[in-house]
């Protein structure tokens, strides 16, 4: 089992990248058969999508090709969507302009919101509403929101946040185990003749 973890923040030193590494570590600890591929869009940003993806001259296709190959090998995805001004960050929206069914089609996805305070729900709703459409990533019902992100999931809990830290760790472990079960189940869906032989006119969502 291989799981892609996409850190959607623009900020190279933001909390999303740290949380991505925490989730990667917990995946390995909870499931000895699992490995992760961490994609940090803050440290390795994609260029703005352009028409080189359609064969024209530009930067998009060459930048996407090696990342696409890695994602195609994955069986599931964790999408980390920090809240910027009440919305998902542009780097993550840009990422989903690239993504297609080749990378994510009929694979389970776990959404993880990140907030420096008590917010974080708007990006979850935004990503659920549109990001799956053409890439056919299947978000599982459970999601996570890491609130007060700078204060929790450290080696030692910060003063005043011990209870929230303990709750979040327990919730993360539960939700990752749910994702593992979906990942095992969805492998049968992708192996089915219905999915493997999808007509070319139906590769995009409606």
mmCIF file of C-alpha atoms in Angstrom, residues 84-159:
data_model
loop_
_atom_site.group_PDB
_atom_site.id
_atom_site.type_symbol
_atom_site.label_atom_id
_atom_site.label_comp_id
_atom_site.label_asym_id
_atom_site.label_seq_id
_atom_site.Cartn_x
_atom_site.Cartn_y
_atom_site.Cartn_z
ATOM 1 C CA UNK A 84 -6.045 30.986 3.699
ATOM 2 C CA UNK A 85 -8.526 33.859 4.091
ATOM 3 C CA UNK A 86 -11.410 31.421 4.333
ATOM 4 C CA UNK A 87 -10.458 29.437 1.253
ATOM 5 C CA UNK A 88 -8.139 26.691 0.025
ATOM 6 C CA UNK A 89 -4.702 27.928 -1.075
ATOM 7 C CA UNK A 90 -4.043 28.655 -4.741
ATOM 8 C CA UNK A 91 -1.161 26.151 -4.844
ATOM 9 C CA UNK A 92 -3.574 23.340 -4.039
ATOM 10 C CA UNK A 93 -6.207 24.530 -6.513
ATOM 11 C CA UNK A 94 -3.476 24.720 -9.148
ATOM 12 C CA UNK A 95 -2.415 21.147 -8.274
ATOM 13 C CA UNK A 96 -5.912 19.896 -9.055
ATOM 14 C CA UNK A 97 -5.833 21.582 -12.462
ATOM 15 C CA UNK A 98 -3.051 19.117 -13.250
ATOM 16 C CA UNK A 99 -4.504 16.015 -11.591
ATOM 17 C CA UNK A 100 -6.412 13.502 -13.683
ATOM 18 C CA UNK A 101 -7.864 10.042 -13.410
ATOM 19 C CA UNK A 102 -4.468 8.596 -14.241
ATOM 20 C CA UNK A 103 -3.162 9.760 -10.881
ATOM 21 C CA UNK A 104 -6.254 9.573 -8.676
ATOM 22 C CA UNK A 105 -9.096 7.819 -10.465
ATOM 23 C CA UNK A 106 -11.188 5.661 -8.100
ATOM 24 C CA UNK A 107 -8.712 6.004 -5.249
ATOM 25 C CA UNK A 108 -9.784 7.004 -1.733
ATOM 26 C CA UNK A 109 -8.818 10.433 -0.453
ATOM 27 C CA UNK A 110 -8.625 11.860 3.056
ATOM 28 C CA UNK A 111 -9.009 15.623 3.488
ATOM 29 C CA UNK A 112 -7.066 17.353 6.269
ATOM 30 C CA UNK A 113 -7.826 20.965 7.140
ATOM 31 C CA UNK A 114 -5.277 23.143 8.930
ATOM 32 C CA UNK A 115 -5.955 26.312 10.908
ATOM 33 C CA UNK A 116 -3.894 28.516 13.180
ATOM 34 C CA UNK A 117 -7.005 29.120 15.273
ATOM 35 C CA UNK A 118 -10.428 27.437 15.459
ATOM 36 C CA UNK A 119 -11.293 27.619 11.756
ATOM 37 C CA UNK A 120 -10.426 25.252 8.893
ATOM 38 C CA UNK A 121 -13.790 23.978 7.687
ATOM 39 C CA UNK A 122 -14.178 26.104 4.540
ATOM 40 C CA UNK A 123 -11.338 24.440 2.562
ATOM 41 C CA UNK A 124 -12.801 21.025 3.387
ATOM 42 C CA UNK A 125 -16.143 22.041 1.867
ATOM 43 C CA UNK A 126 -14.422 23.689 -1.092
ATOM 44 C CA UNK A 127 -12.308 20.656 -1.924
ATOM 45 C CA UNK A 128 -15.251 18.279 -1.552
ATOM 46 C CA UNK A 129 -17.365 20.391 -3.910
ATOM 47 C CA UNK A 130 -15.099 20.454 -6.961
ATOM 48 C CA UNK A 131 -11.574 19.045 -6.716
ATOM 49 C CA UNK A 132 -12.625 15.424 -7.301
ATOM 50 C CA UNK A 133 -14.612 16.115 -10.489
ATOM 51 C CA UNK A 134 -12.175 15.306 -13.283
ATOM 52 C CA UNK A 135 -9.539 13.350 -11.369
ATOM 53 C CA UNK A 136 -12.218 11.120 -9.777
ATOM 54 C CA UNK A 137 -10.556 11.033 -6.369
ATOM 55 C CA UNK A 138 -13.100 9.589 -3.913
ATOM 56 C CA UNK A 139 -13.049 11.473 -0.620
ATOM 57 C CA UNK A 140 -13.989 9.283 2.316
ATOM 58 C CA UNK A 141 -16.730 10.562 4.686
ATOM 59 C CA UNK A 142 -14.298 11.220 7.534
ATOM 60 C CA UNK A 143 -11.964 14.184 7.439
ATOM 61 C CA UNK A 144 -9.601 15.889 9.875
ATOM 62 C CA UNK A 145 -9.146 19.523 10.896
ATOM 63 C CA UNK A 146 -5.975 20.336 12.796
ATOM 64 C CA UNK A 147 -6.890 23.488 14.727
ATOM 65 C CA UNK A 148 -4.346 25.593 16.648
ATOM 66 C CA UNK A 149 -1.897 23.816 14.372
ATOM 67 C CA UNK A 150 1.224 25.563 15.663
ATOM 68 C CA UNK A 151 0.532 24.372 19.204
ATOM 69 C CA UNK A 152 -0.102 20.627 18.770
ATOM 70 C CA UNK A 153 1.476 17.467 17.329
ATOM 71 C CA UNK A 154 4.924 18.337 18.645
ATOM 72 C CA UNK A 155 7.191 15.988 20.624
ATOM 73 C CA UNK A 156 5.778 17.551 23.804
ATOM 74 C CA UNK A 157 2.379 19.301 24.001
ATOM 75 C CA UNK A 158 2.470 23.060 24.432
ATOM 76 C CA UNK A 159 1.137 24.590 27.654
#
